[in-house]
Coordinates of C-alpha atoms in Angstrom, one line a residue:
Chain A
M1 CA -43.1 105.7 -84.6
S2 CA -46.7 107.1 -84.9
H3 CA -48.0 108.0 -88.1
P4 CA -49.3 111.8 -89.1
F5 CA -53.0 111.8 -90.1
I6 CA -52.8 112.1 -93.9
T7 CA -55.3 114.4 -96.1
V8 CA -56.2 113.0 -99.3
K9 CA -57.7 115.5 -102.1
E10 CA -59.9 114.2 -104.5
V11 CA -59.1 115.7 -108.1
G12 CA -61.0 113.4 -110.0
P13 CA -64.2 115.6 -111.3
R14 CA -61.7 118.4 -112.4
D15 CA -58.2 116.9 -113.7
G16 CA -59.7 113.6 -114.2
L17 CA -62.5 114.5 -116.1
Q18 CA -60.8 117.2 -118.3
N19 CA -58.6 114.6 -120.0
E20 CA -61.0 112.0 -120.6
T21 CA -62.2 111.9 -124.2
Q22 CA -65.7 111.4 -123.5
I23 CA -67.9 114.2 -121.8
V24 CA -70.0 113.1 -118.7
S25 CA -73.5 114.7 -118.3
T26 CA -73.8 117.3 -115.6
E27 CA -76.2 114.7 -113.6
D28 CA -73.5 112.0 -113.4
K29 CA -71.0 114.4 -112.5
V30 CA -73.1 115.8 -109.4
K31 CA -74.1 112.2 -108.6
W32 CA -70.3 111.2 -108.7
I33 CA -69.3 114.2 -106.5
E34 CA -71.9 113.7 -104.0
E35 CA -70.9 109.9 -103.7
L36 CA -67.4 111.0 -103.3
A37 CA -68.4 113.4 -100.5
D38 CA -70.2 110.2 -98.9
T39 CA -66.9 108.5 -98.5
G40 CA -65.4 110.5 -95.9
L41 CA -63.3 112.9 -98.7
T42 CA -63.0 116.3 -97.5
H43 CA -61.7 117.9 -100.0
I44 CA -63.0 117.8 -103.6
E45 CA -61.9 119.5 -106.6
V46 CA -65.7 119.8 -108.8
S47 CA -64.9 121.6 -111.8
S48 CA -62.7 124.3 -114.0
F49 CA -63.7 127.7 -114.8
V50 CA -61.3 127.9 -117.6
S51 CA -62.7 128.8 -121.0
P52 CA -64.9 126.0 -122.5
K53 CA -63.0 126.3 -125.6
W54 CA -60.0 125.1 -123.7
I55 CA -61.9 122.2 -121.9
P56 CA -65.0 121.3 -123.3
A57 CA -65.2 118.7 -120.8
L58 CA -65.9 120.9 -117.8
A59 CA -68.1 123.4 -119.7
D60 CA -70.7 123.0 -117.0
A61 CA -69.1 124.2 -114.0
K62 CA -71.5 126.4 -113.2
D63 CA -74.3 124.0 -113.5
V64 CA -72.5 121.4 -111.5
F65 CA -72.1 123.8 -108.6
A66 CA -75.7 125.0 -108.9
M67 CA -77.1 121.4 -108.5
L68 CA -74.7 119.9 -106.0
T69 CA -76.0 119.2 -102.8
R70 CA -73.2 120.1 -100.3
K71 CA -72.2 118.1 -97.6
K72 CA -71.1 119.8 -94.4
G73 CA -67.4 119.6 -93.5
V74 CA -66.3 119.4 -97.3
T75 CA -64.3 121.7 -99.3
Y76 CA -65.6 122.1 -102.8
S77 CA -63.0 123.8 -105.2
A78 CA -62.5 124.9 -108.9
L79 CA -59.7 125.8 -110.9
V80 CA -59.7 129.3 -112.2
P81 CA -57.2 130.9 -114.5
N82 CA -57.8 134.4 -114.3
E83 CA -59.8 137.3 -112.7
K84 CA -62.7 136.2 -115.1
G85 CA -62.7 132.8 -113.8
L86 CA -62.5 133.7 -110.2
E87 CA -65.5 135.8 -110.6
A88 CA -67.5 133.1 -112.0
A89 CA -66.1 130.6 -109.5
L90 CA -67.4 132.8 -106.6
L91 CA -70.6 133.4 -108.2
A92 CA -71.1 129.9 -108.1
G93 CA -69.9 129.5 -104.6
V94 CA -66.7 127.6 -104.3
D95 CA -65.3 127.3 -101.1
E96 CA -61.8 127.1 -102.3
V97 CA -60.2 128.2 -105.6
A98 CA -57.2 126.7 -107.4
V99 CA -54.7 128.8 -109.4
F100 CA -52.1 127.1 -111.8
M101 CA -48.7 127.6 -113.5
S102 CA -46.0 125.8 -114.8
A103 CA -42.3 125.5 -113.2
S104 CA -41.2 125.5 -116.7
E105 CA -40.8 128.5 -118.8
T106 CA -42.0 126.4 -122.4
H107 CA -44.8 124.3 -120.4
N108 CA -46.2 127.9 -119.2
K109 CA -45.9 129.2 -122.7
K110 CA -47.4 126.4 -124.5
N111 CA -50.1 125.7 -121.7
I112 CA -51.4 129.3 -120.8
N113 CA -49.4 131.3 -123.0
K114 CA -47.3 133.4 -120.5
T115 CA -43.8 133.6 -119.0
I116 CA -43.4 132.6 -115.5
Q117 CA -43.2 136.2 -114.5
E118 CA -46.3 137.0 -116.4
A119 CA -48.3 134.3 -114.9
L120 CA -46.9 135.2 -111.3
V121 CA -48.5 139.0 -111.9
I122 CA -52.0 137.3 -112.8
L123 CA -52.2 134.7 -110.4
E124 CA -51.3 137.7 -107.6
Q125 CA -54.3 139.5 -108.6
V126 CA -56.5 136.3 -108.5
V127 CA -55.2 135.2 -105.1
Q128 CA -55.7 138.8 -103.7
T129 CA -59.3 139.1 -104.8
A130 CA -60.2 135.2 -103.3
K131 CA -58.4 136.1 -100.1
Q132 CA -60.8 139.6 -100.0
E133 CA -63.3 137.0 -100.5
K134 CA -62.1 135.0 -97.6
K135 CA -61.7 132.0 -99.7
Q136 CA -58.9 129.5 -99.5
V137 CA -56.5 129.2 -102.5
R138 CA -54.5 126.1 -103.8
G139 CA -51.9 126.7 -106.2
Y140 CA -50.9 124.0 -108.6
L141 CA -47.3 123.9 -110.0
S142 CA -47.2 121.7 -112.6
T143 CA -44.2 119.9 -114.7
V144 CA -42.0 120.1 -111.3
F145 CA -40.6 116.8 -111.8
G146 CA -40.1 117.3 -115.6
C147 CA -41.3 119.2 -118.6
P148 CA -42.5 117.5 -122.2
Y149 CA -40.6 120.3 -123.8
E150 CA -37.6 121.0 -121.6
G151 CA -36.9 117.9 -119.7
E152 CA -35.6 118.2 -116.2
V153 CA -36.9 121.7 -114.2
A154 CA -34.2 123.1 -111.9
V155 CA -35.3 122.5 -108.0
S156 CA -34.1 126.2 -107.4
Q157 CA -36.9 127.4 -109.9
V158 CA -39.7 125.1 -108.6
A159 CA -38.6 126.4 -104.9
S160 CA -38.6 129.9 -105.9
I161 CA -42.0 129.7 -107.8
T162 CA -43.5 128.0 -104.6
E163 CA -42.0 130.7 -102.6
S164 CA -43.6 133.6 -104.6
L165 CA -47.0 131.6 -104.6
L166 CA -47.0 131.2 -100.8
Q167 CA -45.9 134.9 -100.4
M168 CA -48.8 136.3 -102.2
G169 CA -51.3 134.4 -99.9
V170 CA -51.7 130.7 -101.6
D171 CA -52.4 128.4 -98.7
E172 CA -51.0 125.2 -100.2
V173 CA -49.2 124.4 -103.3
S174 CA -49.9 121.3 -104.9
L175 CA -46.6 120.1 -106.9
G176 CA -47.6 118.1 -109.9
D177 CA -46.1 115.3 -111.9
T178 CA -47.8 116.2 -114.8
I179 CA -46.1 113.7 -117.3
G180 CA -45.8 111.1 -114.8
I181 CA -41.7 111.2 -114.8
A182 CA -40.9 111.8 -111.2
H183 CA -39.0 109.1 -109.4
P184 CA -38.3 108.6 -105.7
L185 CA -35.1 110.2 -105.2
Q186 CA -36.2 113.3 -106.8
V187 CA -39.3 113.5 -104.7
K188 CA -36.8 113.3 -101.9
H189 CA -34.4 115.6 -103.1
I190 CA -37.3 118.1 -103.9
M191 CA -38.7 117.9 -100.8
K192 CA -35.5 118.1 -98.8
E193 CA -34.9 121.5 -100.6
M194 CA -38.1 122.6 -99.7
E195 CA -38.4 121.5 -96.3
H196 CA -39.2 125.0 -94.8
V197 CA -42.3 125.2 -96.3
L198 CA -43.2 121.5 -95.9
P199 CA -46.6 121.8 -94.3
K200 CA -47.9 124.0 -96.9
L201 CA -46.9 121.4 -99.7
A202 CA -49.3 118.8 -101.3
L203 CA -48.1 116.2 -103.9
H204 CA -49.9 115.3 -107.1
F205 CA -48.4 112.0 -108.8
H206 CA -49.6 110.6 -112.3
N207 CA -49.0 106.9 -112.8
T208 CA -47.9 106.7 -116.1
R209 CA -44.7 104.9 -115.4
G210 CA -46.1 102.9 -112.6
L211 CA -44.0 104.8 -109.9
A212 CA -47.0 106.5 -108.1
S213 CA -47.0 104.6 -105.1
A214 CA -43.1 104.5 -104.9
N215 CA -43.4 108.3 -105.2
V216 CA -46.0 108.5 -102.5
L217 CA -43.7 106.5 -100.4
A218 CA -40.8 108.9 -101.2
G219 CA -43.1 111.8 -100.2
L220 CA -44.4 110.4 -96.7
E221 CA -40.8 109.5 -95.8
A222 CA -40.0 113.3 -96.5
G223 CA -42.9 114.3 -94.1
V224 CA -45.7 115.2 -96.6
T225 CA -49.2 114.9 -95.4
T226 CA -51.4 115.9 -98.3
F227 CA -51.7 113.9 -101.5
D228 CA -54.0 114.1 -104.7
G229 CA -55.6 111.5 -106.2
A230 CA -58.5 110.9 -108.8
A231 CA -61.1 108.0 -108.1
G232 CA -60.6 105.4 -110.6
G233 CA -57.4 106.6 -111.7
I234 CA -59.2 108.5 -114.7
G235 CA -57.5 111.4 -116.8
G236 CA -55.1 110.0 -118.9
C237 CA -52.0 111.8 -119.9
P238 CA -52.1 114.4 -122.7
Y239 CA -48.5 114.1 -123.5
A240 CA -48.8 110.1 -124.0
E241 CA -52.0 108.8 -125.4
G242 CA -53.1 105.4 -123.8
A243 CA -50.8 106.4 -120.5
T244 CA -52.2 106.0 -117.0
G245 CA -53.6 109.4 -115.5
N246 CA -53.6 110.1 -112.0
I247 CA -52.9 107.8 -109.2
A248 CA -56.3 106.4 -108.3
T249 CA -57.5 107.7 -104.8
E250 CA -58.7 104.3 -103.8
D251 CA -55.2 102.8 -104.4
L252 CA -53.5 105.8 -102.4
V253 CA -56.0 105.3 -99.8
Y254 CA -55.4 101.5 -99.5
M255 CA -51.8 102.2 -99.6
L256 CA -52.0 104.5 -96.7
H257 CA -54.2 102.8 -94.4
A258 CA -52.1 99.4 -95.3
M259 CA -49.0 101.3 -94.1
G260 CA -51.2 102.4 -90.6
Y261 CA -51.7 105.9 -91.6
E262 CA -55.3 107.5 -91.1
T263 CA -57.4 109.2 -93.5
S264 CA -60.9 110.4 -93.4
V265 CA -61.9 107.9 -96.3
D266 CA -63.8 105.0 -96.3
L267 CA -62.1 102.7 -98.7
A268 CA -65.0 100.3 -99.5
K269 CA -67.3 103.6 -100.3
L270 CA -64.5 105.3 -102.4
T271 CA -64.1 101.9 -104.3
E272 CA -67.7 102.0 -104.9
A273 CA -67.5 105.5 -106.0
A274 CA -64.9 104.8 -108.6
R275 CA -67.2 101.8 -109.8
F276 CA -69.7 104.3 -110.5
M277 CA -67.3 106.5 -112.9
E278 CA -66.3 103.1 -114.4
R279 CA -69.7 102.4 -115.5
T280 CA -70.3 105.8 -116.4
L281 CA -67.2 105.9 -118.9
Q282 CA -68.0 102.5 -119.8
K283 CA -64.4 101.4 -120.0
E284 CA -61.8 99.7 -117.8
L285 CA -60.0 102.3 -115.3
P286 CA -56.6 101.9 -114.4
S287 CA -57.6 101.7 -110.9
Y288 CA -56.3 98.2 -109.1
Q289 CA -58.5 98.4 -106.2
L290 CA -61.3 98.0 -109.0
K291 CA -60.0 95.0 -110.1
L292 CA -59.8 93.3 -107.1
Chain B
M1 CA -24.3 107.5 -101.9
S2 CA -23.4 105.4 -104.6
H3 CA -25.8 103.0 -105.6
P4 CA -25.4 99.1 -105.8
F5 CA -25.8 97.1 -109.2
I6 CA -28.8 95.7 -109.1
T7 CA -29.4 92.1 -110.4
V8 CA -32.9 91.8 -112.3
K9 CA -34.0 88.2 -112.8
E10 CA -36.5 87.4 -115.3
V11 CA -39.5 85.1 -114.4
G12 CA -42.0 85.9 -116.9
P13 CA -41.6 82.4 -119.0
R14 CA -42.2 80.6 -116.0
D15 CA -44.0 82.4 -113.5
G16 CA -46.0 84.7 -116.0
L17 CA -47.1 82.1 -118.4
Q18 CA -48.0 79.6 -115.6
N19 CA -50.8 81.8 -114.7
E20 CA -52.0 82.9 -118.3
T21 CA -55.1 81.3 -119.6
Q22 CA -53.9 81.1 -122.9
I23 CA -51.1 78.5 -123.9
V24 CA -48.1 80.0 -125.8
S25 CA -46.4 77.7 -128.4
T26 CA -43.2 76.1 -127.9
E27 CA -41.5 78.2 -130.9
D28 CA -43.0 81.6 -129.6
K29 CA -41.8 80.7 -126.2
V30 CA -38.3 79.9 -127.4
K31 CA -38.3 83.1 -129.5
W32 CA -39.3 85.2 -126.5
I33 CA -36.7 83.7 -124.0
E34 CA -33.9 84.1 -126.7
E35 CA -35.3 87.9 -127.1
L36 CA -35.2 88.4 -123.4
A37 CA -31.6 86.9 -123.2
D38 CA -30.6 89.5 -125.8
T39 CA -31.7 92.4 -123.4
G40 CA -28.9 91.8 -121.2
L41 CA -30.9 90.0 -118.7
T42 CA -28.6 87.6 -116.8
H43 CA -31.2 85.2 -115.3
I44 CA -34.0 83.8 -117.0
E45 CA -36.3 81.5 -115.5
V46 CA -37.4 79.4 -118.4
S47 CA -40.3 76.8 -117.3
S48 CA -41.1 74.5 -114.9
F49 CA -40.8 70.6 -114.3
V50 CA -43.9 70.2 -112.4
S51 CA -46.1 67.8 -113.9
P52 CA -48.3 68.8 -116.9
K53 CA -51.3 67.9 -114.9
W54 CA -50.9 70.8 -112.6
I55 CA -49.5 73.4 -115.2
P56 CA -50.6 72.5 -118.7
A57 CA -49.1 75.8 -119.9
L58 CA -45.6 74.8 -119.0
A59 CA -45.6 71.0 -120.3
D60 CA -43.2 71.6 -122.8
A61 CA -40.1 72.7 -120.7
K62 CA -38.4 69.8 -121.9
D63 CA -38.5 70.9 -125.6
V64 CA -38.4 74.5 -124.7
F65 CA -34.8 73.8 -123.4
A66 CA -34.0 71.3 -126.2
M67 CA -34.9 74.2 -128.8
L68 CA -33.2 77.0 -127.0
T69 CA -30.1 78.7 -128.5
R70 CA -28.3 79.8 -125.2
K71 CA -26.7 82.9 -124.7
K72 CA -23.3 83.0 -122.9
G73 CA -23.3 84.6 -119.4
V74 CA -26.9 83.9 -119.0
T75 CA -28.0 81.8 -116.5
Y76 CA -31.2 79.6 -117.5
S77 CA -33.3 78.2 -114.9
A78 CA -36.3 76.1 -114.3
L79 CA -38.6 75.2 -111.4
V80 CA -38.7 71.8 -109.6
P81 CA -41.1 70.4 -107.3
N82 CA -39.1 67.1 -106.6
E83 CA -36.4 64.7 -107.4
K84 CA -38.5 63.7 -110.2
G85 CA -38.7 67.2 -111.3
L86 CA -35.2 67.7 -110.7
E87 CA -33.9 64.6 -112.7
A88 CA -35.9 66.0 -115.7
A89 CA -34.3 69.5 -115.3
L90 CA -30.8 67.9 -115.2
L91 CA -31.3 66.1 -118.2
A92 CA -32.8 69.4 -119.9
G93 CA -29.5 70.8 -119.0
V94 CA -30.8 73.7 -116.7
D95 CA -27.9 75.9 -115.2
E96 CA -29.9 76.5 -112.0
V97 CA -33.0 75.0 -110.5
A98 CA -35.5 76.5 -108.3
V99 CA -37.3 74.9 -105.5
F100 CA -40.6 76.5 -103.8
M101 CA -42.7 76.0 -100.9
S102 CA -44.9 78.6 -98.8
A103 CA -44.3 80.4 -95.7
S104 CA -47.8 79.6 -94.5
E105 CA -49.0 76.1 -93.3
T106 CA -52.3 76.4 -95.3
H107 CA -51.1 77.6 -98.3
N108 CA -48.1 74.6 -98.5
K109 CA -51.2 72.2 -97.8
K110 CA -53.3 73.6 -100.5
N111 CA -50.7 74.1 -103.1
I112 CA -48.2 71.2 -102.6
N113 CA -50.3 68.9 -99.9
K114 CA -47.4 69.1 -97.6
T115 CA -47.0 70.6 -94.0
I116 CA -43.9 73.0 -93.9
Q117 CA -41.7 70.2 -92.4
E118 CA -42.5 67.7 -95.2
A119 CA -41.7 70.3 -97.7
L120 CA -38.5 70.9 -96.3
V121 CA -37.4 67.5 -95.9
I122 CA -38.3 67.0 -99.8
L123 CA -36.6 70.1 -100.8
E124 CA -33.4 69.1 -98.8
Q125 CA -33.2 65.8 -100.9
V126 CA -33.5 68.1 -103.9
V127 CA -31.1 70.8 -103.0
Q128 CA -29.0 67.8 -102.3
T129 CA -28.9 66.3 -105.4
A130 CA -28.7 69.6 -107.3
K131 CA -25.5 70.4 -105.3
Q132 CA -24.0 67.3 -105.9
E133 CA -25.0 68.1 -109.8
K134 CA -23.1 71.5 -109.2
K135 CA -26.3 73.5 -110.0
Q136 CA -27.2 76.9 -108.4
V137 CA -30.1 76.5 -106.5
R138 CA -32.9 79.3 -105.9
G139 CA -35.5 78.8 -103.4
Y140 CA -39.0 80.6 -103.7
L141 CA -40.7 81.3 -100.5
S142 CA -44.3 82.4 -101.1
T143 CA -47.0 83.9 -99.1
V144 CA -44.4 85.8 -97.1
F145 CA -46.1 89.2 -97.2
G146 CA -49.7 87.2 -96.5
C147 CA -51.6 84.0 -97.2
P148 CA -54.9 83.9 -99.0
Y149 CA -56.0 81.5 -96.3
E150 CA -54.5 82.5 -93.1
G151 CA -53.8 86.3 -93.8
E152 CA -50.7 87.6 -92.0
V153 CA -47.8 85.2 -91.6
A154 CA -45.3 85.5 -88.8
V155 CA -42.0 87.1 -89.8
S156 CA -40.4 84.7 -87.4
Q157 CA -41.7 81.8 -89.3
V158 CA -40.5 83.4 -92.6
A159 CA -37.2 83.9 -91.0
S160 CA -37.0 80.1 -90.0
I161 CA -38.0 78.8 -93.1
T162 CA -35.5 80.9 -95.1
E163 CA -32.6 79.8 -92.6
S164 CA -33.4 76.4 -93.0
L165 CA -33.7 76.7 -96.8
L166 CA -30.1 78.5 -96.9
Q167 CA -28.8 76.1 -94.3
M168 CA -29.5 73.0 -96.9
G169 CA -27.5 74.7 -99.6
V170 CA -30.2 77.0 -101.2
D171 CA -28.0 79.8 -102.9
E172 CA -30.5 82.3 -102.8
V173 CA -34.2 82.8 -101.2
S174 CA -36.6 84.8 -103.2
L175 CA -39.4 86.2 -101.0
G176 CA -42.7 86.0 -102.8
D177 CA -45.8 88.5 -102.4
T178 CA -47.9 85.8 -103.9
I179 CA -51.0 87.6 -103.5
G180 CA -49.9 91.0 -103.9
I181 CA -50.4 92.1 -100.4
A182 CA -47.2 93.5 -99.3
H183 CA -46.9 97.0 -98.1
P184 CA -43.8 99.0 -97.7
L185 CA -43.2 99.0 -94.0
Q186 CA -43.9 95.4 -94.0
V187 CA -41.1 94.8 -96.5
K188 CA -39.0 97.0 -94.3
H189 CA -39.7 95.2 -91.3
I190 CA -39.1 91.9 -92.8
M191 CA -35.9 92.7 -94.1
K192 CA -34.5 94.1 -91.1
E193 CA -35.6 90.9 -89.4
M194 CA -33.7 89.4 -91.8
E195 CA -30.9 91.8 -91.9
H196 CA -28.1 88.8 -91.4
V197 CA -28.7 86.9 -94.8
L198 CA -29.7 89.9 -96.8
P199 CA -27.0 89.2 -99.6
K200 CA -28.8 85.8 -100.1
L201 CA -32.4 87.3 -100.6
A202 CA -34.6 88.3 -103.5
L203 CA -37.7 90.2 -103.5
H204 CA -40.7 89.1 -106.0
F205 CA -43.5 91.5 -106.1
H206 CA -46.6 91.2 -107.7
N207 CA -48.5 94.5 -108.5
T208 CA -51.9 93.4 -107.8
R209 CA -52.6 96.4 -105.5
G210 CA -50.6 98.8 -107.2
L211 CA -47.5 98.9 -104.4
A212 CA -45.1 96.9 -106.4
S213 CA -43.1 100.4 -107.0
A214 CA -43.5 101.1 -103.4
N215 CA -42.3 97.8 -102.0
V216 CA -39.3 97.7 -104.5
L217 CA -38.3 101.1 -103.2
A218 CA -38.7 99.8 -99.6
G219 CA -36.5 96.8 -100.7
L220 CA -33.9 98.8 -102.0
E221 CA -33.8 101.2 -99.0
A222 CA -33.4 98.0 -96.7
G223 CA -30.4 96.9 -99.0
V224 CA -31.9 94.3 -101.1
T225 CA -30.0 93.9 -104.6
T226 CA -32.0 91.2 -106.4
F227 CA -35.6 91.7 -107.6
D228 CA -37.8 89.5 -109.9
G229 CA -40.0 90.7 -112.7
A230 CA -42.0 89.3 -115.5
A231 CA -41.5 91.0 -119.0
G232 CA -45.1 92.7 -119.8
G233 CA -46.3 92.2 -116.0
I234 CA -47.9 88.9 -117.5
G235 CA -49.4 86.4 -115.1
G236 CA -52.2 87.8 -113.2
C237 CA -52.9 86.5 -109.6
P238 CA -54.6 83.2 -109.3
Y239 CA -56.6 84.5 -106.3
A240 CA -58.2 87.4 -108.0
E241 CA -59.4 86.9 -111.2
G242 CA -58.4 89.9 -113.6
A243 CA -55.9 91.3 -111.1
T244 CA -52.2 92.4 -112.1
G245 CA -49.3 89.8 -112.1
N246 CA -46.0 90.2 -111.4
I247 CA -44.1 93.6 -111.7
A248 CA -43.4 94.1 -115.2
T249 CA -39.6 93.8 -115.6
E250 CA -39.4 96.8 -117.8
D251 CA -41.2 99.0 -115.6
L252 CA -38.9 97.8 -112.5
V253 CA -35.7 98.6 -114.9
Y254 CA -37.0 101.8 -115.6
M255 CA -37.6 102.5 -112.0
L256 CA -34.0 101.4 -111.3
H257 CA -32.1 103.6 -113.8
A258 CA -34.1 106.7 -113.4
M259 CA -32.9 106.1 -109.5
G260 CA -29.5 106.1 -110.7
Y261 CA -29.2 102.1 -110.3
E262 CA -27.3 100.0 -112.8
T263 CA -28.5 97.0 -114.2
S264 CA -27.3 94.4 -117.1
V265 CA -30.4 95.3 -119.1
D266 CA -31.1 97.4 -121.9
L267 CA -34.5 99.1 -121.1
A268 CA -35.5 99.9 -124.9
K269 CA -34.8 96.1 -125.9
L270 CA -36.8 94.7 -123.0
T271 CA -39.7 96.6 -123.9
E272 CA -39.4 95.3 -127.4
A273 CA -39.5 91.8 -125.8
A274 CA -42.3 92.4 -123.5
R275 CA -43.8 94.1 -126.8
F276 CA -43.7 90.5 -128.6
M277 CA -45.5 88.8 -125.7
E278 CA -48.0 91.4 -126.1
R279 CA -48.6 90.5 -129.8
T280 CA -48.4 86.8 -128.9
L281 CA -50.9 86.9 -126.0
Q282 CA -53.3 89.3 -128.2
K283 CA -54.2 91.3 -125.1
E284 CA -53.2 94.5 -123.3
L285 CA -50.6 93.7 -120.7
P286 CA -50.4 95.8 -117.4
S287 CA -46.9 97.2 -118.0
Y288 CA -46.5 100.9 -118.0
Q289 CA -43.5 101.0 -120.5
L290 CA -45.7 99.6 -122.9
K291 CA -48.2 102.2 -123.0
L292 CA -45.8 105.0 -123.3

């Protein structure tokens, strides 16, 4: 069996840093993103154009984009919550925008104060404008594998929201295990249910319960070819203080290469980039590669 | 598909503590082992009757066995290197003895100063005596998935040593990923090659590179029904300072239960037992369940 090429998307500068208590300087963010781009990564989520009141750690999104020396072949994206955020992101010159919502009603309510239906209406506008501006659009669907308020989320609901996102023009939907509760059989089950749109899906795992690598394996076995990671495993979990964050991109890449999958990434360089963030945050990060 | 029952074997008091730099008092060891037995675990490796010069942390093996209040239904085992160790273990009243050797020639040489052939001869004597004494015998085969000196180890060599161990009367062979280098495809490949003796195999993973849960999944998919763990994930790795040790038993049990497998273990009690060792060692352990 020959292995498909796996696309690894780096979300550390956004999903990672937004959940760190320390605020990293704009200069260090830019330096980090440039270092990450030098590892061969082709997709880097740079920041978020969400209100600085919500995410103070990413209040400098505009400045990060302005200061960044971009590398050819790398897609630099940013999270946008609405038309206003999109406008700012377009002005900053993003290559791709990422919209987001939850698969569970309560998490949508608590996180963005909207029902699922209201969220879909707003995202549709944003996606339409982004598409008119010829931007790629990624959609994050969170709490796919479990919601901190509702517990299990119906697969039918996940499938139906994903369908809606794809129909409005979203190019790829990243299914997020927001609270790190996914397990491999569930991953396989959900992927099976969504087999018809598999090439448009990415998996986004948090290692809260130590199952990220098992869930990646389940995803690979189901045929998924795009996975998210955060260099260093930064980020933590807003619902479990002290818990581990995103799967460390370097641990993900190590696993893929060990299994014979090709990626665009140079593992040694990526580990060095993770080390830079470990020095910057001045704390031990959850990454395994950093401990070898 | 209905799930088979999975046997979880606790090796923390031996494999975990032997690799910790701190020496735990005999009283705390006994307390811990009794707490572990109360979680529903049916197999606990209590200590090692290797020379205290080699493993000072386990020099009190005899006292631990003497002080221990045993629980019915629990198998208390100990590691023995040779006839002399076996004698001491029998005197201490072990239920099961565990013999050990490496799958790679160089690791045998460096670890026990014997060739593979010499090791097999010595183990055969030990196993014979243990069997005469009506004891269960477990065989640890280390460096199955990679050797710190030789790199990859031939599957044929692993299969042939395993065959020899089983033929001399070893009841179960635990295949050890001593340096935490195994990856899921390799696990599946090796298990496929050894399919004919699968019911007599256990898998023993270290989480050095964050792949333990993925490797457990690969083992489950291959049909393995016995897995080792060390509560708290204690132990570290003698070949990579600062690296993570055995898969934490509570993370293993969490994973199994999440996937619908039955075990004999009460996860909440097990996590409490792991917490006892975290307090005793006074450091953060690699366990994920302990951080929730």
